[in-house]
Amino acid sequence: GIEGKYQKENGKELLIFNADKTFYCLRN
Amino acid sequence: PMCDTIASGIWNQRAGFIELHNKPDFNKINYSIVESLRGTKDSVYFRIILPKDDALDYKNFVFNLIPYSKYDQVLKINKPEFAIPNVRIPRINFGLSLQNIEPNVDFGKGNFQRTNFMIFENYQAKDNNANFFTITLNNFNQCFYEAMDMEGQIIGIEGKKLVWRGNRYEKIN
């Protein structure tokens, strides 16, 4: 599935997709 | 920046892409209003208090007071404490919005954060004698007002990578 953490190629951002359908975009 | 969360919301997977939405409370500003008496009765006084546990600077905001009266002209005020003649607002019925005048936008680039916020409309004073209104915004912190608007955003799925706004994201766990 899509759930999990993804890091932007330049490493400055994280996308987090949780199983409860919430997502977060964080400064890394 | 004090806030490490750029955006948050709800996701749904579709065929080949992910669709994003804001949370239902994305635009919900929690506020309280305390009514009291102050100074002379020919003026109505306002004080707006923003959260202090934050990098927030009052100079970055313009407050828009919307009097519901025959004058009915929005007053744009660049400080959080101000007074207006009560003839402009005889029934003490008002709305309040604010504008962030310093978003993080480079020359020639777009802006994904909101700049205008409606706090409330059509507030009617509970006490007919009150002429001083202290309005406290409880959740209007940096994470709130700098949050990206994610409504309708699409993230492409390309094998094990995601593609969003021209950038690729690799799964790390």
PDB file of C-alpha atoms in Angstrom:
ATOM      1  CA  GLY A   1       0.000   0.000   0.000  1.00  0.00           C
ATOM      2  CA  ILE A   2       0.869   3.677  -0.056  1.00  0.00           C
ATOM      3  CA  GLU A   3       1.135   3.950   3.738  1.00  0.00           C
ATOM      4  CA  GLY A   4       4.554   5.000   5.040  1.00  0.00           C
ATOM      5  CA  LYS A   5       7.158   7.777   4.890  1.00  0.00           C
ATOM      6  CA  TYR A   6       8.493   9.298   1.692  1.00  0.00           C
ATOM      7  CA  GLN A   7      11.471  11.637   1.479  1.00  0.00           C
ATOM      8  CA  LYS A   8      11.890  14.316  -1.154  1.00  0.00           C
ATOM      9  CA  GLU A   9      14.916  13.685  -3.382  1.00  0.00           C
ATOM     10  CA  ASN A  10      16.781  16.720  -2.023  1.00  0.00           C
ATOM     11  CA  GLY A  11      15.910  15.530   1.479  1.00  0.00           C
ATOM     12  CA  LYS A  12      14.140  18.665   2.688  1.00  0.00           C
ATOM     13  CA  GLU A  13      10.606  17.329   3.029  1.00  0.00           C
ATOM     14  CA  LEU A  14       8.828  14.237   4.299  1.00  0.00           C
ATOM     15  CA  LEU A  15       5.412  12.989   3.237  1.00  0.00           C
ATOM     16  CA  ILE A  16       3.763  10.647   5.735  1.00  0.00           C
ATOM     17  CA  PHE A  17       0.694   8.594   4.829  1.00  0.00           C
ATOM     18  CA  ASN A  18      -0.898   6.941   7.835  1.00  0.00           C
ATOM     19  CA  ALA A  19      -3.202   3.923   7.739  1.00  0.00           C
ATOM     20  CA  ASP A  20      -6.021   6.035   9.253  1.00  0.00           C
ATOM     21  CA  LYS A  21      -5.987   8.113   6.008  1.00  0.00           C
ATOM     22  CA  THR A  22      -4.349  11.144   7.580  1.00  0.00           C
ATOM     23  CA  PHE A  23      -1.246  12.588   5.929  1.00  0.00           C
ATOM     24  CA  TYR A  24       1.452  15.022   6.985  1.00  0.00           C
ATOM     25  CA  CYS A  25       4.012  17.008   5.037  1.00  0.00           C
ATOM     26  CA  LEU A  26       6.945  17.889   7.295  1.00  0.00           C
ATOM     27  CA  ARG A  27      10.110  19.919   7.012  1.00  0.00           C
ATOM     28  CA  ASN A  28      12.896  17.409   7.417  1.00  0.00           C
TER      29      ASN A  28
ATOM     30  CA  PRO B   1      10.627  28.062  11.541  1.00  0.00           C
ATOM     31  CA  MET B   2       8.946  27.064  14.779  1.00  0.00           C
ATOM     32  CA  CYS B   3       6.512  24.725  13.044  1.00  0.00           C
ATOM     33  CA  ASP B   4       7.760  21.629  11.208  1.00  0.00           C
ATOM     34  CA  THR B   5       4.346  20.723   9.788  1.00  0.00           C
ATOM     35  CA  ILE B   6       3.881  22.247   6.339  1.00  0.00           C
ATOM     36  CA  ALA B   7       0.537  20.569   5.690  1.00  0.00           C
ATOM     37  CA  SER B   8      -1.775  17.891   6.989  1.00  0.00           C
ATOM     38  CA  GLY B   9      -5.076  16.407   5.921  1.00  0.00           C
ATOM     39  CA  ILE B  10      -6.844  13.350   4.577  1.00  0.00           C
ATOM     40  CA  TRP B  11      -5.661  11.109   1.706  1.00  0.00           C
ATOM     41  CA  ASN B  12      -7.449   8.725  -0.628  1.00  0.00           C
ATOM     42  CA  GLN B  13      -5.791   6.420  -3.125  1.00  0.00           C
ATOM     43  CA  ARG B  14      -7.169   6.395  -6.670  1.00  0.00           C
ATOM     44  CA  ALA B  15      -6.019   4.610  -9.837  1.00  0.00           C
ATOM     45  CA  GLY B  16      -2.462   5.900 -10.290  1.00  0.00           C
ATOM     46  CA  PHE B  17      -2.680   8.856  -7.941  1.00  0.00           C
ATOM     47  CA  ILE B  18      -3.442  10.022  -4.426  1.00  0.00           C
ATOM     48  CA  GLU B  19      -6.069  12.669  -3.796  1.00  0.00           C
ATOM     49  CA  LEU B  20      -5.593  15.026  -0.835  1.00  0.00           C
ATOM     50  CA  HIS B  21      -8.107  17.029   1.172  1.00  0.00           C
ATOM     51  CA  ASN B  22      -7.886  19.449   4.082  1.00  0.00           C
ATOM     52  CA  LYS B  23      -9.225  18.377   7.447  1.00  0.00           C
ATOM     53  CA  PRO B  24     -12.742  19.715   8.195  1.00  0.00           C
ATOM     54  CA  ASP B  25     -11.358  22.179  10.780  1.00  0.00           C
ATOM     55  CA  PHE B  26      -8.795  23.674   8.366  1.00  0.00           C
ATOM     56  CA  ASN B  27     -10.478  27.088   8.474  1.00  0.00           C
ATOM     57  CA  LYS B  28     -11.854  26.876  12.005  1.00  0.00           C
ATOM     58  CA  ILE B  29     -10.430  29.579  14.280  1.00  0.00           C
ATOM     59  CA  ASN B  30     -11.265  29.072  17.940  1.00  0.00           C
ATOM     60  CA  TYR B  31     -11.907  32.389  19.650  1.00  0.00           C
ATOM     61  CA  SER B  32     -13.441  33.883  22.751  1.00  0.00           C
ATOM     62  CA  ILE B  33     -14.822  37.370  23.342  1.00  0.00           C
ATOM     63  CA  VAL B  34     -14.862  39.104  26.713  1.00  0.00           C
ATOM     64  CA  GLU B  35     -17.064  42.178  27.040  1.00  0.00           C
ATOM     65  CA  SER B  36     -16.347  44.955  29.531  1.00  0.00           C
ATOM     66  CA  LEU B  37     -16.433  48.714  30.082  1.00  0.00           C
ATOM     67  CA  ARG B  38     -13.591  51.078  29.347  1.00  0.00           C
ATOM     68  CA  GLY B  39     -12.923  54.759  28.845  1.00  0.00           C
ATOM     69  CA  THR B  40     -15.663  56.996  27.516  1.00  0.00           C
ATOM     70  CA  LYS B  41     -18.939  55.744  26.145  1.00  0.00           C
ATOM     71  CA  ASP B  42     -18.474  57.565  22.856  1.00  0.00           C
ATOM     72  CA  SER B  43     -15.954  55.003  21.668  1.00  0.00           C
ATOM     73  CA  VAL B  44     -15.897  51.257  21.226  1.00  0.00           C
ATOM     74  CA  TYR B  45     -12.579  49.598  22.017  1.00  0.00           C
ATOM     75  CA  PHE B  46     -11.134  46.379  20.664  1.00  0.00           C
ATOM     76  CA  ARG B  47      -8.148  44.287  21.679  1.00  0.00           C
ATOM     77  CA  ILE B  48      -7.172  41.207  19.691  1.00  0.00           C
ATOM     78  CA  ILE B  49      -4.887  38.698  21.355  1.00  0.00           C
ATOM     79  CA  LEU B  50      -3.013  36.163  19.238  1.00  0.00           C
ATOM     80  CA  PRO B  51      -1.257  33.104  20.724  1.00  0.00           C
ATOM     81  CA  LYS B  52       2.094  34.000  22.294  1.00  0.00           C
ATOM     82  CA  ASP B  53       3.857  30.609  22.387  1.00  0.00           C
ATOM     83  CA  ASP B  54       4.935  31.143  18.821  1.00  0.00           C
ATOM     84  CA  ALA B  55       7.054  33.094  16.329  1.00  0.00           C
ATOM     85  CA  LEU B  56       4.029  35.245  15.662  1.00  0.00           C
ATOM     86  CA  ASP B  57       4.566  38.935  14.941  1.00  0.00           C
ATOM     87  CA  TYR B  58       1.557  41.272  15.149  1.00  0.00           C
ATOM     88  CA  LYS B  59       3.143  43.504  12.500  1.00  0.00           C
ATOM     89  CA  ASN B  60       2.459  40.798   9.889  1.00  0.00           C
ATOM     90  CA  PHE B  61      -1.303  41.101  10.245  1.00  0.00           C
ATOM     91  CA  VAL B  62      -4.024  43.571   9.297  1.00  0.00           C
ATOM     92  CA  PHE B  63      -7.272  43.320  11.260  1.00  0.00           C
ATOM     93  CA  ASN B  64     -10.519  43.977   9.437  1.00  0.00           C
ATOM     94  CA  LEU B  65     -13.410  45.069  11.613  1.00  0.00           C
ATOM     95  CA  ILE B  66     -16.764  44.766   9.864  1.00  0.00           C
ATOM     96  CA  PRO B  67     -19.381  46.974  11.595  1.00  0.00           C
ATOM     97  CA  TYR B  68     -22.961  46.053  10.786  1.00  0.00           C
ATOM     98  CA  SER B  69     -24.485  49.513  10.715  1.00  0.00           C
ATOM     99  CA  LYS B  70     -25.627  52.053   8.172  1.00  0.00           C
ATOM    100  CA  TYR B  71     -21.951  53.000   7.708  1.00  0.00           C
ATOM    101  CA  ASP B  72     -21.058  49.357   7.110  1.00  0.00           C
ATOM    102  CA  GLN B  73     -17.556  50.090   5.882  1.00  0.00           C
ATOM    103  CA  VAL B  74     -14.799  47.597   6.670  1.00  0.00           C
ATOM    104  CA  LEU B  75     -12.105  49.189   8.820  1.00  0.00           C
ATOM    105  CA  LYS B  76      -8.596  47.946   8.113  1.00  0.00           C
ATOM    106  CA  ILE B  77      -6.362  48.365  11.143  1.00  0.00           C
ATOM    107  CA  ASN B  78      -2.709  47.390  11.382  1.00  0.00           C
ATOM    108  CA  LYS B  79      -2.532  47.079  15.166  1.00  0.00           C
ATOM    109  CA  PRO B  80      -4.297  44.700  17.538  1.00  0.00           C
ATOM    110  CA  GLU B  81      -5.712  47.376  19.846  1.00  0.00           C
ATOM    111  CA  PHE B  82      -7.889  50.169  18.516  1.00  0.00           C
ATOM    112  CA  ALA B  83     -10.968  52.298  19.160  1.00  0.00           C
ATOM    113  CA  ILE B  84     -13.721  53.508  16.856  1.00  0.00           C
ATOM    114  CA  PRO B  85     -16.433  56.126  17.481  1.00  0.00           C
ATOM    115  CA  ASN B  86     -19.579  54.339  18.625  1.00  0.00           C
ATOM    116  CA  VAL B  87     -21.632  56.262  16.080  1.00  0.00           C
ATOM    117  CA  ARG B  88     -20.079  53.909  13.517  1.00  0.00           C
ATOM    118  CA  ILE B  89     -21.296  50.844  15.362  1.00  0.00           C
ATOM    119  CA  PRO B  90     -24.333  51.917  17.442  1.00  0.00           C
ATOM    120  CA  ARG B  91     -25.790  48.423  17.933  1.00  0.00           C
ATOM    121  CA  ILE B  92     -22.392  46.829  18.645  1.00  0.00           C
ATOM    122  CA  ASN B  93     -22.794  44.236  15.953  1.00  0.00           C
ATOM    123  CA  PHE B  94     -19.606  43.331  14.119  1.00  0.00           C
ATOM    124  CA  GLY B  95     -17.524  40.769  12.300  1.00  0.00           C
ATOM    125  CA  LEU B  96     -13.759  40.308  12.294  1.00  0.00           C
ATOM    126  CA  SER B  97     -11.317  38.941   9.752  1.00  0.00           C
ATOM    127  CA  LEU B  98      -7.575  39.241   9.432  1.00  0.00           C
ATOM    128  CA  GLN B  99      -5.029  39.231   6.679  1.00  0.00           C
ATOM    129  CA  ASN B 100      -1.498  37.902   6.786  1.00  0.00           C
ATOM    130  CA  ILE B 101       0.476  40.491   4.815  1.00  0.00           C
ATOM    131  CA  GLU B 102       3.786  38.657   4.888  1.00  0.00           C
ATOM    132  CA  PRO B 103       3.407  35.191   3.354  1.00  0.00           C
ATOM    133  CA  ASN B 104       6.530  33.327   2.290  1.00  0.00           C
ATOM    134  CA  VAL B 105       6.342  33.955  -1.417  1.00  0.00           C
ATOM    135  CA  ASP B 106       9.258  34.560  -3.762  1.00  0.00           C
ATOM    136  CA  PHE B 107       8.998  37.034  -6.621  1.00  0.00           C
ATOM    137  CA  GLY B 108       7.034  35.545  -9.514  1.00  0.00           C
ATOM    138  CA  LYS B 109       5.939  32.462  -7.583  1.00  0.00           C
ATOM    139  CA  GLY B 110       2.594  31.246  -6.340  1.00  0.00           C
ATOM    140  CA  ASN B 111       1.408  30.909  -2.791  1.00  0.00           C
ATOM    141  CA  PHE B 112      -0.125  27.767  -1.285  1.00  0.00           C
ATOM    142  CA  GLN B 113      -0.808  29.272   2.133  1.00  0.00           C
ATOM    143  CA  ARG B 114      -3.897  31.231   3.030  1.00  0.00           C
ATOM    144  CA  THR B 115      -3.626  34.975   3.540  1.00  0.00           C
ATOM    145  CA  ASN B 116      -7.196  35.905   4.552  1.00  0.00           C
ATOM    146  CA  PHE B 117      -8.972  34.445   7.567  1.00  0.00           C
ATOM    147  CA  MET B 118     -12.569  34.968   8.658  1.00  0.00           C
ATOM    148  CA  ILE B 119     -12.688  34.818  12.440  1.00  0.00           C
ATOM    149  CA  PHE B 120     -16.416  35.451  12.884  1.00  0.00           C
ATOM    150  CA  GLU B 121     -19.320  37.279  11.322  1.00  0.00           C
ATOM    151  CA  ASN B 122     -22.242  39.118  12.854  1.00  0.00           C
ATOM    152  CA  TYR B 123     -21.299  39.104  16.547  1.00  0.00           C
ATOM    153  CA  GLN B 124     -23.897  40.868  18.666  1.00  0.00           C
ATOM    154  CA  ALA B 125     -22.819  42.262  22.049  1.00  0.00           C
ATOM    155  CA  LYS B 126     -24.434  40.391  24.940  1.00  0.00           C
ATOM    156  CA  ASP B 127     -24.226  43.406  27.274  1.00  0.00           C
ATOM    157  CA  ASN B 128     -25.731  46.602  25.852  1.00  0.00           C
ATOM    158  CA  ASN B 129     -23.448  48.676  28.091  1.00  0.00           C
ATOM    159  CA  ALA B 130     -20.201  47.009  27.029  1.00  0.00           C
ATOM    160  CA  ASN B 131     -17.805  49.086  24.939  1.00  0.00           C
ATOM    161  CA  PHE B 132     -14.586  47.084  25.205  1.00  0.00           C
ATOM    162  CA  PHE B 133     -14.200  43.755  23.447  1.00  0.00           C
ATOM    163  CA  THR B 134     -11.200  41.537  24.083  1.00  0.00           C
ATOM    164  CA  ILE B 135     -11.023  38.908  21.385  1.00  0.00           C
ATOM    165  CA  THR B 136      -8.636  36.015  21.946  1.00  0.00           C
ATOM    166  CA  LEU B 137      -7.716  33.671  19.097  1.00  0.00           C
ATOM    167  CA  ASN B 138      -6.645  30.391  20.647  1.00  0.00           C
ATOM    168  CA  ASN B 139      -5.395  28.224  17.790  1.00  0.00           C
ATOM    169  CA  PHE B 140      -4.115  30.878  15.396  1.00  0.00           C
ATOM    170  CA  ASN B 141      -0.473  29.861  15.636  1.00  0.00           C
ATOM    171  CA  GLN B 142       2.217  29.552  12.973  1.00  0.00           C
ATOM    172  CA  CYS B 143       1.250  25.959  12.125  1.00  0.00           C
ATOM    173  CA  PHE B 144      -2.311  27.131  11.529  1.00  0.00           C
ATOM    174  CA  TYR B 145      -1.762  30.245   9.449  1.00  0.00           C
ATOM    175  CA  GLU B 146       1.185  28.960   7.394  1.00  0.00           C
ATOM    176  CA  ALA B 147      -0.444  25.585   6.603  1.00  0.00           C
ATOM    177  CA  MET B 148      -0.638  24.798   2.896  1.00  0.00           C
ATOM    178  CA  ASP B 149      -4.077  24.512   1.381  1.00  0.00           C
ATOM    179  CA  MET B 150      -4.162  20.872   0.228  1.00  0.00           C
ATOM    180  CA  GLU B 151      -7.729  20.704  -1.025  1.00  0.00           C
ATOM    181  CA  GLY B 152      -7.807  18.802  -4.329  1.00  0.00           C
ATOM    182  CA  GLN B 153      -4.040  18.305  -4.508  1.00  0.00           C
ATOM    183  CA  ILE B 154      -2.985  15.283  -6.585  1.00  0.00           C
ATOM    184  CA  ILE B 155       0.126  13.185  -5.979  1.00  0.00           C
ATOM    185  CA  GLY B 156       1.151  10.857  -8.811  1.00  0.00           C
ATOM    186  CA  ILE B 157       2.240   7.253  -8.136  1.00  0.00           C
ATOM    187  CA  GLU B 158       5.238   6.265 -10.286  1.00  0.00           C
ATOM    188  CA  GLY B 159       6.334   2.738  -9.350  1.00  0.00           C
ATOM    189  CA  LYS B 160       7.567   3.016  -5.748  1.00  0.00           C
ATOM    190  CA  LYS B 161       7.988   6.783  -5.943  1.00  0.00           C
ATOM    191  CA  LEU B 162       5.541   9.623  -5.581  1.00  0.00           C
ATOM    192  CA  VAL B 163       5.520  12.724  -7.768  1.00  0.00           C
ATOM    193  CA  TRP B 164       4.164  15.963  -6.347  1.00  0.00           C
ATOM    194  CA  ARG B 165       4.554  19.517  -7.670  1.00  0.00           C
ATOM    195  CA  GLY B 166       7.420  18.429  -9.916  1.00  0.00           C
ATOM    196  CA  ASN B 167       9.393  16.700  -7.154  1.00  0.00           C
ATOM    197  CA  ARG B 168       9.974  13.002  -6.555  1.00  0.00           C
ATOM    198  CA  TYR B 169       9.626  11.362  -3.153  1.00  0.00           C
ATOM    199  CA  GLU B 170      11.196   8.012  -2.313  1.00  0.00           C
ATOM    200  CA  LYS B 171       9.767   5.601   0.258  1.00  0.00           C
ATOM    201  CA  ILE B 172      12.036   5.338   3.314  1.00  0.00           C
ATOM    202  CA  ASN B 173       9.896   3.058   5.524  1.00  0.00           C
TER     203      ASN B 173
END
